Short mmCIF file of C-alpha atoms in Angstrom, two decimals:
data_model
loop_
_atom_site.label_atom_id
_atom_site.label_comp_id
_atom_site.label_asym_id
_atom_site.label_seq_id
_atom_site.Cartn_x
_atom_site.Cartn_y
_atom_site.Cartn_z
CA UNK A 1 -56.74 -46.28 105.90
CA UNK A 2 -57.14 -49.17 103.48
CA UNK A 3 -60.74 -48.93 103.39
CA UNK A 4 -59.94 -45.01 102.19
CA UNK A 5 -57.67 -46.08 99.92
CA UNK A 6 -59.60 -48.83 98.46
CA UNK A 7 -62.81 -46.64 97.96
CA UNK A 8 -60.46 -43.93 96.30
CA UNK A 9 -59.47 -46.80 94.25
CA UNK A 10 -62.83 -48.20 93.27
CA UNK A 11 -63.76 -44.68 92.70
CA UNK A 12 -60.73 -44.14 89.95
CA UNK A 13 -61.94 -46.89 88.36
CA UNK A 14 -65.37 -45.76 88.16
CA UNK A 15 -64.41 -42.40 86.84
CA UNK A 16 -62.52 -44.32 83.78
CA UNK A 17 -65.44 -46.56 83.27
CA UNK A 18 -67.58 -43.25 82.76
CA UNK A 19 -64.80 -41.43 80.94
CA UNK A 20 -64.62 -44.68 78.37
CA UNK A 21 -68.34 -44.54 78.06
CA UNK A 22 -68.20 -41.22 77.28
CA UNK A 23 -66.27 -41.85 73.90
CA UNK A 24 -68.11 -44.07 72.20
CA UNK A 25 -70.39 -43.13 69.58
CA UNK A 26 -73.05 -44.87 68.27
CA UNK A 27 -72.60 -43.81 64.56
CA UNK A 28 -69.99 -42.15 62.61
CA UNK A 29 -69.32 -40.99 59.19
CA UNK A 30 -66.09 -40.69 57.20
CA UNK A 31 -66.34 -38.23 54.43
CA UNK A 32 -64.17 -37.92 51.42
CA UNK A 33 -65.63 -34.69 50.61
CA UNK A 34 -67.53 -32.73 53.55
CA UNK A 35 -69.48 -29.39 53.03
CA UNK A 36 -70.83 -28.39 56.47
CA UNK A 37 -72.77 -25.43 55.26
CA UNK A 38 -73.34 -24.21 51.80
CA UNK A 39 -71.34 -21.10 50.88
CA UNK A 40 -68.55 -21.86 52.99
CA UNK A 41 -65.11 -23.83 51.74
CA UNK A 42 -65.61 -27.92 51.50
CA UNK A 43 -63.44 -30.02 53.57
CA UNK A 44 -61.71 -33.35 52.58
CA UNK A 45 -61.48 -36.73 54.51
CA UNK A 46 -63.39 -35.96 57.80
CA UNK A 47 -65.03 -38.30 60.26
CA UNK A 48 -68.61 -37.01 61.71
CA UNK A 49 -69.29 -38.57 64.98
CA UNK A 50 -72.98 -38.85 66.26
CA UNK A 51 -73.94 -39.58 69.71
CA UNK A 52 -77.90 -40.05 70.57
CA UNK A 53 -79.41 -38.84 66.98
CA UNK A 54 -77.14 -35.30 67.19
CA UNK A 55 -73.51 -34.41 65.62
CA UNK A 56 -71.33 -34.56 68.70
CA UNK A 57 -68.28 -33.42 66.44
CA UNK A 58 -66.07 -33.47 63.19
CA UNK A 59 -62.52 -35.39 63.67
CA UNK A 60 -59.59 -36.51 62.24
CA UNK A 61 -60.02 -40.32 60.98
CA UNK A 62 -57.98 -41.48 63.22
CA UNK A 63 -60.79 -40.92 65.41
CA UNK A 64 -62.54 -43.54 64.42
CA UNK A 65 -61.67 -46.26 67.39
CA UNK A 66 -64.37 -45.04 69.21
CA UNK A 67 -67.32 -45.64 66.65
CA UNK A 68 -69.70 -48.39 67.38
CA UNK A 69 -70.64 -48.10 63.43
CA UNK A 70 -68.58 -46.46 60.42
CA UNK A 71 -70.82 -45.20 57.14
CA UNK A 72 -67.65 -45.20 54.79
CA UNK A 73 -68.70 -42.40 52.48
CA UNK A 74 -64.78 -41.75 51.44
CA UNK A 75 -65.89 -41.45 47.75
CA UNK A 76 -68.58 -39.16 48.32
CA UNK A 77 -69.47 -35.77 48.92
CA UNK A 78 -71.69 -35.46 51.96
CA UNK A 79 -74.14 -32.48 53.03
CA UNK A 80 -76.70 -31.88 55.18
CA UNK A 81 -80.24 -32.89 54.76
CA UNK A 82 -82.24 -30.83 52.10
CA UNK A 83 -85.33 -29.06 53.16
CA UNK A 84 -88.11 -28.72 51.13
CA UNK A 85 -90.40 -25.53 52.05
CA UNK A 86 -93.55 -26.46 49.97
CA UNK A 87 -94.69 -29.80 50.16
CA UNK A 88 -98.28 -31.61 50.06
CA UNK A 89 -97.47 -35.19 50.87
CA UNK A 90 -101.12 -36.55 50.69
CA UNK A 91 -101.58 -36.28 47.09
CA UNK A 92 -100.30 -36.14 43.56
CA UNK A 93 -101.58 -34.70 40.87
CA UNK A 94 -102.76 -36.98 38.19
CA UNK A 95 -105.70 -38.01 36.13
CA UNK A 96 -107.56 -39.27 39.27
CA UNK A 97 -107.11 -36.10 41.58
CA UNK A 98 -110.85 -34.59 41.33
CA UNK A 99 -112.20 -38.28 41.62
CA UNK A 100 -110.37 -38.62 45.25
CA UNK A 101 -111.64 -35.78 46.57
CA UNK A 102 -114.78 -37.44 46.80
CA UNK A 103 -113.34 -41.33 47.11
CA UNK A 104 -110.07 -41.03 49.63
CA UNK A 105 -110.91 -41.42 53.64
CA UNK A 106 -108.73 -39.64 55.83
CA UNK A 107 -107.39 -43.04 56.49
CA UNK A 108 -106.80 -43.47 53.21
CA UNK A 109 -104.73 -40.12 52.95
CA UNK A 110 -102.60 -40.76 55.54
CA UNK A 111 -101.76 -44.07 53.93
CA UNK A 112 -100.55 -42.28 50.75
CA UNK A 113 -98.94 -39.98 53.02
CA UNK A 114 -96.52 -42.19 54.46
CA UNK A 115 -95.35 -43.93 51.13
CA UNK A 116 -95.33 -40.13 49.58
CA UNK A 117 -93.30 -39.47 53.14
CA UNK A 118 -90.80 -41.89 52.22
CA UNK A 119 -90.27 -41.38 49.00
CA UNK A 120 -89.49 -37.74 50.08
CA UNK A 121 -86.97 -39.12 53.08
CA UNK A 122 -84.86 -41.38 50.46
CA UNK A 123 -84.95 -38.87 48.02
CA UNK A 124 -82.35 -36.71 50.22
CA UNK A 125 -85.08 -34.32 51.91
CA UNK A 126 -85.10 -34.84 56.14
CA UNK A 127 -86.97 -32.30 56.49
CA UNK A 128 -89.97 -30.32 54.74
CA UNK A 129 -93.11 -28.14 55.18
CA UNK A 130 -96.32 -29.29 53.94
CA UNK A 131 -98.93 -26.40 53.32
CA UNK A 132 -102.30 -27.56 52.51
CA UNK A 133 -103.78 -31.00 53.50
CA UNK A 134 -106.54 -32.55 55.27
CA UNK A 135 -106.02 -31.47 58.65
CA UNK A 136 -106.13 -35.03 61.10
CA UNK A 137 -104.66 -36.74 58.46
CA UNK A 138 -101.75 -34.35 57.98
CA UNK A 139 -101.36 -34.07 61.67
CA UNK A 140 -101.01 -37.54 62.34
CA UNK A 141 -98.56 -38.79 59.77
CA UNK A 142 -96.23 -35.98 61.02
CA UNK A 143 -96.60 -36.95 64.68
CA UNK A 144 -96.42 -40.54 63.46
CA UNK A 145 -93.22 -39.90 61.80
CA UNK A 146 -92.00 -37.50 65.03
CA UNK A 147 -92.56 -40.89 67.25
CA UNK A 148 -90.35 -43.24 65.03
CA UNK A 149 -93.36 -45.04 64.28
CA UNK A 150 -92.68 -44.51 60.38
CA UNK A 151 -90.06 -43.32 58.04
CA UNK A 152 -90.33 -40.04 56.91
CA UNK A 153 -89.10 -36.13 56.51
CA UNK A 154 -89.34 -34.13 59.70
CA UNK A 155 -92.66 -32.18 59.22
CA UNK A 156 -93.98 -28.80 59.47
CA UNK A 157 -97.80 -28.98 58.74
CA UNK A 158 -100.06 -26.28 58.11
CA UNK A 159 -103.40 -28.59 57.91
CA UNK A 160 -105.96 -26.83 55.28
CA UNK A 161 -104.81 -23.40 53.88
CA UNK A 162 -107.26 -20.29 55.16
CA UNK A 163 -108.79 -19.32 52.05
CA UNK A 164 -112.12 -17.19 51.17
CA UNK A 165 -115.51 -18.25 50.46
CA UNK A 166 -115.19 -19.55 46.80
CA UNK A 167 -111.40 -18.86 47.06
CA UNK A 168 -108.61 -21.27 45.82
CA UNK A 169 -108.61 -23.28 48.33
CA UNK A 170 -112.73 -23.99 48.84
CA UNK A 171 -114.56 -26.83 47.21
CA UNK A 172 -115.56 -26.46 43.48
CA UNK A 173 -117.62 -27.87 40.93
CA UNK A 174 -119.47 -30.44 43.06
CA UNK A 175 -123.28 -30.69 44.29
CA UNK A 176 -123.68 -28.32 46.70
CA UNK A 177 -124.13 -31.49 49.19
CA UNK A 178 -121.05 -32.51 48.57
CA UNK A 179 -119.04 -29.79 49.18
CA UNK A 180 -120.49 -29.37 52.53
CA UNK A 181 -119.06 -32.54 53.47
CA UNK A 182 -115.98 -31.72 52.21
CA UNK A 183 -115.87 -28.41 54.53
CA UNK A 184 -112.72 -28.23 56.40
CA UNK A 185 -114.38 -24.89 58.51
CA UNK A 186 -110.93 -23.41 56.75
CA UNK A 187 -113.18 -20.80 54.76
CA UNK A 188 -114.16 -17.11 56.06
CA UNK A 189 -115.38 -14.08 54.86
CA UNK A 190 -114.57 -10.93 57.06
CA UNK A 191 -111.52 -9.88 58.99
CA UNK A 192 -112.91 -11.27 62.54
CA UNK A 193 -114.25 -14.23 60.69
CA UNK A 194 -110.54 -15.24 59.47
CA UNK A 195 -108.96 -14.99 62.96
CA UNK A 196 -111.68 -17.46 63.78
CA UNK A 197 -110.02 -19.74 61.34
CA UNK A 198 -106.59 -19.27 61.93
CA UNK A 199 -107.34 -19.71 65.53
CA UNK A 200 -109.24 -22.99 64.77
CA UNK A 201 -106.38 -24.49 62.25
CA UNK A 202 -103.83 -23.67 65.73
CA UNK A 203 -105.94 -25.40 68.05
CA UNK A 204 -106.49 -28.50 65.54
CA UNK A 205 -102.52 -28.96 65.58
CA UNK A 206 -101.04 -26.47 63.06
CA UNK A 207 -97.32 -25.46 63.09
CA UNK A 208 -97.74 -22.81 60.20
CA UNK A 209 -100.64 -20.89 58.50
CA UNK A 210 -101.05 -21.19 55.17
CA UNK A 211 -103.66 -18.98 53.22
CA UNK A 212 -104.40 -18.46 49.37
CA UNK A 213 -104.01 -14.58 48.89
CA UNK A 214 -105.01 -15.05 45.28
CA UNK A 215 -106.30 -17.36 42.82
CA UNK A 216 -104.49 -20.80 41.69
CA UNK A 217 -103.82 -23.36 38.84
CA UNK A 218 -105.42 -25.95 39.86
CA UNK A 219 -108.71 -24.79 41.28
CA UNK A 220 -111.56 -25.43 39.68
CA UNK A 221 -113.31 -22.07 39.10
CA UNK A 222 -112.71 -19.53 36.31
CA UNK A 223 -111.79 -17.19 39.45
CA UNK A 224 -108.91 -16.36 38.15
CA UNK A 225 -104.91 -15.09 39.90
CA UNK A 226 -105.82 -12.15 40.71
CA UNK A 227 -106.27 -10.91 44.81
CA UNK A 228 -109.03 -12.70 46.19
CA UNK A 229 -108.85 -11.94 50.11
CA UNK A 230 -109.34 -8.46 51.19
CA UNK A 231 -106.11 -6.26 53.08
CA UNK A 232 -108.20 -5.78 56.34
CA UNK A 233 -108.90 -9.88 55.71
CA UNK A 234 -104.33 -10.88 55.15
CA UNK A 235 -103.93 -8.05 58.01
CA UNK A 236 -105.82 -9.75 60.38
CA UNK A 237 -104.72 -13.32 59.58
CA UNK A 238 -101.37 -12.29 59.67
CA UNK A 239 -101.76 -10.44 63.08
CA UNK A 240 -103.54 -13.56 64.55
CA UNK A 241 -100.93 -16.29 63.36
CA UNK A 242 -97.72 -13.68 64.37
CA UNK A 243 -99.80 -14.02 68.14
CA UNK A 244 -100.18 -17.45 68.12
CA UNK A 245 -96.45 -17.97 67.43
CA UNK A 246 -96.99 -19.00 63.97
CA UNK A 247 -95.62 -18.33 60.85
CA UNK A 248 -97.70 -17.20 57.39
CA UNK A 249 -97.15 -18.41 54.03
CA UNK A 250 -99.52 -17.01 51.69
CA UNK A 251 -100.23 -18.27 47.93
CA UNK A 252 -100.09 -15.98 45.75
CA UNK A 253 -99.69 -15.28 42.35
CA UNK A 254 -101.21 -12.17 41.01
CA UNK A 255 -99.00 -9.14 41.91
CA UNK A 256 -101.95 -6.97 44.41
CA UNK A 257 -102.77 -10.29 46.06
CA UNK A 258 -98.44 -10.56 46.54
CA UNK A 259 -98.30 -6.98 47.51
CA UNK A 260 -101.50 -6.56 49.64
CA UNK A 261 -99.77 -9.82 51.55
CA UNK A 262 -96.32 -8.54 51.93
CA UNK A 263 -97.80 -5.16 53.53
CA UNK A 264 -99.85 -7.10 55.84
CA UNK A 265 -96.60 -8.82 57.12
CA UNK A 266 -96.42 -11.99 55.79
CA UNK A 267 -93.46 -14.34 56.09
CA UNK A 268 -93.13 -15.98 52.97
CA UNK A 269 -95.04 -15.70 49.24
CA UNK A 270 -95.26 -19.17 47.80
CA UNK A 271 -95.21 -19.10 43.82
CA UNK A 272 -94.89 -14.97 43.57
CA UNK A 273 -95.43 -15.11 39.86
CA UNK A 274 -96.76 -11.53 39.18
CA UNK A 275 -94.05 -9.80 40.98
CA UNK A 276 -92.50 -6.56 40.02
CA UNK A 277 -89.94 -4.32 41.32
CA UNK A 278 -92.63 -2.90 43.34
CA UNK A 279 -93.32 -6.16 44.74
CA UNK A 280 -89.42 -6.80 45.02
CA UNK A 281 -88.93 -3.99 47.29
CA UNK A 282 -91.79 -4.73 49.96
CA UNK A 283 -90.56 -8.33 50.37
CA UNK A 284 -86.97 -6.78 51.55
CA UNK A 285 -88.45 -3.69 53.30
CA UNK A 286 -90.76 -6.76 55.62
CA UNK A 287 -87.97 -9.13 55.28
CA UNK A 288 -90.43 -11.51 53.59
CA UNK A 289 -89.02 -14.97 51.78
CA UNK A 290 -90.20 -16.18 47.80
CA UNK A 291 -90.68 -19.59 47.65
CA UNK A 292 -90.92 -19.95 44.04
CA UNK A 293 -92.15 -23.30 43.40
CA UNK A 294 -90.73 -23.57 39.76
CA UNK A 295 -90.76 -26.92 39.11
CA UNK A 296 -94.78 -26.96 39.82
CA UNK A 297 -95.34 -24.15 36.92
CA UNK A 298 -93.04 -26.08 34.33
CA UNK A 299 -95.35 -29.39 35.79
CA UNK A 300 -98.68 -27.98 34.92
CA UNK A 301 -97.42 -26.56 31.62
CA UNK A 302 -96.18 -30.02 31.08
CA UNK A 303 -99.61 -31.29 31.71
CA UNK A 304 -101.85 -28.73 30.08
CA UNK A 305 -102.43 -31.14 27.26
CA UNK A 306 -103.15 -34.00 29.07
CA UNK A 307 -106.44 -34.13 28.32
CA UNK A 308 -107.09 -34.75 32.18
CA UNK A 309 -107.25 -31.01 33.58
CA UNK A 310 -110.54 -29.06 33.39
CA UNK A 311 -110.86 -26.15 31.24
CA UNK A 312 -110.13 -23.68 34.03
CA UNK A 313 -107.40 -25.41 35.00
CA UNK A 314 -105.93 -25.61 32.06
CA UNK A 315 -106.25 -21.99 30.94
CA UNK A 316 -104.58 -20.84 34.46
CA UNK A 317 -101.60 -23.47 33.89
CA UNK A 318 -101.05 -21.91 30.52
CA UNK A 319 -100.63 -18.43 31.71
CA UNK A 320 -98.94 -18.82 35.18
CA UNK A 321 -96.64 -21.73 34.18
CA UNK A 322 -94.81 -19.80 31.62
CA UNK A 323 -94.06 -17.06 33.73
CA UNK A 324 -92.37 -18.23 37.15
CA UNK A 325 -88.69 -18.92 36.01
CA UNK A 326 -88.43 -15.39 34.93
CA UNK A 327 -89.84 -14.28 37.82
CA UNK A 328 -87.37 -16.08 40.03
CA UNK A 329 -84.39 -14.51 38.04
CA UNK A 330 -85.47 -10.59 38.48
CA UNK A 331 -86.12 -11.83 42.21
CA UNK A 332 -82.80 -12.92 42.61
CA UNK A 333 -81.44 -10.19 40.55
CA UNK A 334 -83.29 -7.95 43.15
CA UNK A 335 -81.99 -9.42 46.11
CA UNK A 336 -84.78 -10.49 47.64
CA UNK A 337 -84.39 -13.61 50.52
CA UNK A 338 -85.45 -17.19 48.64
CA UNK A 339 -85.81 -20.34 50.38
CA UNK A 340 -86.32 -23.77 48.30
CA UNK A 341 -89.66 -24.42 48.18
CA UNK A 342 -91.29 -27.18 45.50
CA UNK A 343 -94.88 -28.10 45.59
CA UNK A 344 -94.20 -31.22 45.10
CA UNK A 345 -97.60 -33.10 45.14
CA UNK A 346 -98.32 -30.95 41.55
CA UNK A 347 -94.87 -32.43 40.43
CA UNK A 348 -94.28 -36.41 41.42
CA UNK A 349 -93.16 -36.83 45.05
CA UNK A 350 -89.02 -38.13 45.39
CA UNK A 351 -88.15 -36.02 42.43
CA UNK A 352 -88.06 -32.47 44.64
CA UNK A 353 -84.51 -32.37 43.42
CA UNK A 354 -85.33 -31.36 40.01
CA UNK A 355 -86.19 -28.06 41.22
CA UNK A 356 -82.79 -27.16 41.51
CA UNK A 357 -81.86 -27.59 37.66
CA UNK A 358 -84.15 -24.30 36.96
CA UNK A 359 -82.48 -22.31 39.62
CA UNK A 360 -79.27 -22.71 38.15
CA UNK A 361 -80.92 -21.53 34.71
CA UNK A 362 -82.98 -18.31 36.35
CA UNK A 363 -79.13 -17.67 37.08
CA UNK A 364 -78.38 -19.00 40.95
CA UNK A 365 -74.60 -20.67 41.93
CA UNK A 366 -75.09 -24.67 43.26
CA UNK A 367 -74.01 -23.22 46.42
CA UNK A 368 -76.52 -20.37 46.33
CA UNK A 369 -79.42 -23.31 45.50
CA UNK A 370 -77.96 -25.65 48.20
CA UNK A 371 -77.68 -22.80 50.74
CA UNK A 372 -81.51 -22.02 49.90
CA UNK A 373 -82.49 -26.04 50.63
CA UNK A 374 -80.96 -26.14 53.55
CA UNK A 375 -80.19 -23.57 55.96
CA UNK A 376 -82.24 -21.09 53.79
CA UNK A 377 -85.34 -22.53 54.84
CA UNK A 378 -84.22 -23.81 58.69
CA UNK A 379 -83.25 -19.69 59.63
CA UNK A 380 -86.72 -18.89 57.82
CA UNK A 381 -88.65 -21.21 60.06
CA UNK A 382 -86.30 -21.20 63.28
CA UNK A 383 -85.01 -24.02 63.19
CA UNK A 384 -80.86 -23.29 62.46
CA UNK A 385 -80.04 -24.38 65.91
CA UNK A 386 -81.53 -27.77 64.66
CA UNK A 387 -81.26 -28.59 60.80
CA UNK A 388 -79.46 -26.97 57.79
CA UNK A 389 -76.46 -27.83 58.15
CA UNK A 390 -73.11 -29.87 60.16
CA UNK A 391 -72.54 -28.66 63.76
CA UNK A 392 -71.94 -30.32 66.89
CA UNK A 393 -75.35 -30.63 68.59
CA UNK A 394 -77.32 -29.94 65.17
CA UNK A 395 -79.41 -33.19 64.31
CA UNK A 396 -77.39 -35.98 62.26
CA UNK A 397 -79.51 -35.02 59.36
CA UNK A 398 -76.98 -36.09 56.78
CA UNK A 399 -77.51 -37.14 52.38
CA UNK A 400 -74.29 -38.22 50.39
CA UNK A 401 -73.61 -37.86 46.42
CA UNK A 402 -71.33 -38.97 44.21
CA UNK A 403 -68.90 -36.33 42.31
CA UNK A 404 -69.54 -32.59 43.40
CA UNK A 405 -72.74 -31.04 43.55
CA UNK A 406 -71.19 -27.93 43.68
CA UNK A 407 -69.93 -28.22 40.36
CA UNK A 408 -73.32 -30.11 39.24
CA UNK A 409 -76.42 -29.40 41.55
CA UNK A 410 -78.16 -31.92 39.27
CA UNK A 411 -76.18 -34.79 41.34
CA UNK A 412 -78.76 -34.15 44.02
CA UNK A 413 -81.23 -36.08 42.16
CA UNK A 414 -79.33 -39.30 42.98
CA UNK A 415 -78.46 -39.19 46.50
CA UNK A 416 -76.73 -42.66 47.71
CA UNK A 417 -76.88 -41.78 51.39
CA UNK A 418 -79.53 -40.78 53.92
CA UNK A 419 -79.63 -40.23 57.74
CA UNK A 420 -82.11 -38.73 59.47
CA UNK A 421 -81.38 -38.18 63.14
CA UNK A 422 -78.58 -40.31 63.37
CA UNK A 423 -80.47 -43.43 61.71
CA UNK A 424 -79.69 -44.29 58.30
CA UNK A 425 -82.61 -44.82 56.20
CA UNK A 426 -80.56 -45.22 52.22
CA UNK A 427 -76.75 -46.14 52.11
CA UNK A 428 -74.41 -47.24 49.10
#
């Protein structure tokens, strides 16, 4: 009987050994101001508590005996991580950007990567897509950052964007021997032809298919906005990436190249700067997204002057650039579904936030722009039940401001506060 009673003893004590365990977190965060998800009421004075890299729950401060480690955020407001939708952390656009397409190593991109990667991460954004880079270097900073092995956003990479022969997204203005090295087999001509390379950018690594439905800016070929792939040509990329579990972003700017794409069942338009009512109407009859990339058009008006972009370029910047706040107020006006999306890489990586300032003057509430950064773009891409905003079991993807960006969305340009998966990467 005393060996029973000595085991059910030893066994108690066991039990509150576990149970003890079992309240300890290894990080928590005290909030003065909290907003869990954008849209919905702010809370005041609230302790997060995160257990292996995920939100295991919001508590009363008097919680806080069980935290290993208190962030003590009490004068700030805290939010979930931002997500950027459009992204291209390899480059930047700048005076040197046609002389690195012929001088930059793979290596050497994904060394520009990871700085551009961090700048990104302390600049408030945990996670982001990046549509249109050179493939194995893409691939490998995001599974880099994935393994902890650098600091960074978490990454959804498209590798190179599927594009026609002579399209946006081909080699220009180069010896013809040097633009067959620089061949990324991400060119096609002919419906069967373009499953070929959506099916090759899947099996080289890619999360999401990107594709330029029309001409762009920064191309170097008087090809103009207009539609450059052909319907049969979107149809069947769209079809192939929708089989392959994928989702399509198409480029576009010129309204048939929009509309041909939006009837072929894309996901998402990046840039959209032609579109109409017309256009308007297909993206909520396919329940399509605009990513509207407005800070990139004010960039390359910014820099038509420079001196530094080509004559073709420069013409294109001057008549897109112009055009895309407008656009993204009759969108909104419209109702159509818009998820934060940048380009940063045309505008200076870190300053992603400054995209929200022209929102807010194409007529969108901070909430509505915060909503849009965050679990805007994480329901677009699947990922809710992950990132986009404060829930128990939701990553501990967390930013802190000071004062209230939803009474000044410009605040998000100085975040104070970054964790990513529980870790903290930025604090006060």
């Amino acid at each position: 009987m005393k060996q029973i009673a000595l085991a059910a003893a030893l066994a108690a004590l066991m039990i509150g050994h576990v149970s003890a365990q079992e309240t300890k977190f290894d990080q928590c965060v005290l909030a003065g101001r909290l907003i869990l998800e954008a849209g919905k009421p702010s809370q005041t004075n609230q302790l997060i508590r995160i257990r292996g890299g995920k939100i295991f729950d919001i508590a009363a401060p008097s919680a806080n005996g069980s935290c290993e480690k208190i962030q003590n955020l009490s004068n700030f407001t805290v939010l979930p991580g931002l997500i950027d939708a459009h992204v291209h952390l390899l480059s930047e656009l700048g005076p040197d950007s046609r002389l690195k397409e012929v001088t930059v190593s793979s290596e050497d991109l994904v060394v520009e990567g990871a700085a551009n990667a961090r700048k990104t991460l302390l600049a408030g954004f945990t996670s982001v897509v990046d549509l249109g880079g050179e493939p194995g270097s893409i691939f490998a900073l995001r599974d880099g950052i994935t393994a902890g092995k650098l600091p960074g956003p978490r990454i959804l990479a498209a590798g190179a964007a599927i594009t026609p022969h002579g399209g946006h997204a081909d080699i220009h203005g180069f010896r013809p021997d040097v633009m067959a090295g620089l061949d990324r087999s991400n060119t096609c001509s002919g419906a069967d032809d373009c499953r070929r390379a959506v099916r090759e950018m899947v099996r080289a690594g890619a999360d999401v298919i990107k594709i330029t439905a029309t001409g762009g800016v920064l191309s170097n070929t008087k090809a103009g906005l207009g539609q450059q792939f052909t319907d049969p040509e979107l149809k069947a990329i769209v079809e192939t990436a929708h089989a392959l579990g994928r989702k399509a972003a198409a480029h576009a700017h010129g309204k048939a190249g929009i509309d041909a794409s939006l009837r072929a069942g894309i996901d998402s338009i990046e840039h959209g700067t032609y579109g109409d009512n017309e256009s308007f109407k297909l993206y909520k009859a396919n329940n399509a997204a605009l990513s509207p990339t407005t800070l990139a058009g004010a960039t390359v008006v910014a820099q038509a002057d420079t001196g530094w972009l080509t004559p073709a370029q420069r013409a294109k910047a001057l008549e897109a650039g112009p055009l895309m706040l407008d656009m993204l107020r009759r969108a909104r006006l419209a109702g159509v579904r818009t998820i934060f999306g940048t380009d940063t890489g045309v505008s200076k990586h870190g300053e992603n936030a400054k995209e929200f300032a022209l929102w807010i003057e194409a007529g969108f509430t901070p909430s509505e722009a915060i909503r849009a950064a965050t679990l805007g773009v994480a329901e677009h891409y699947g990922l809710a039940d992950e990132i986009g905003s404060i829930a128990p079991g939701k990553a501990a993807d967390l930013i802190a401001v000071a004062g209230d960006p939803l009474g000044d969305v410009t605040r998000l340009q100085s975040v104070a506060f970054v964790m990513k998966a529980g870790m903290v990467h930025k604090a006060p």
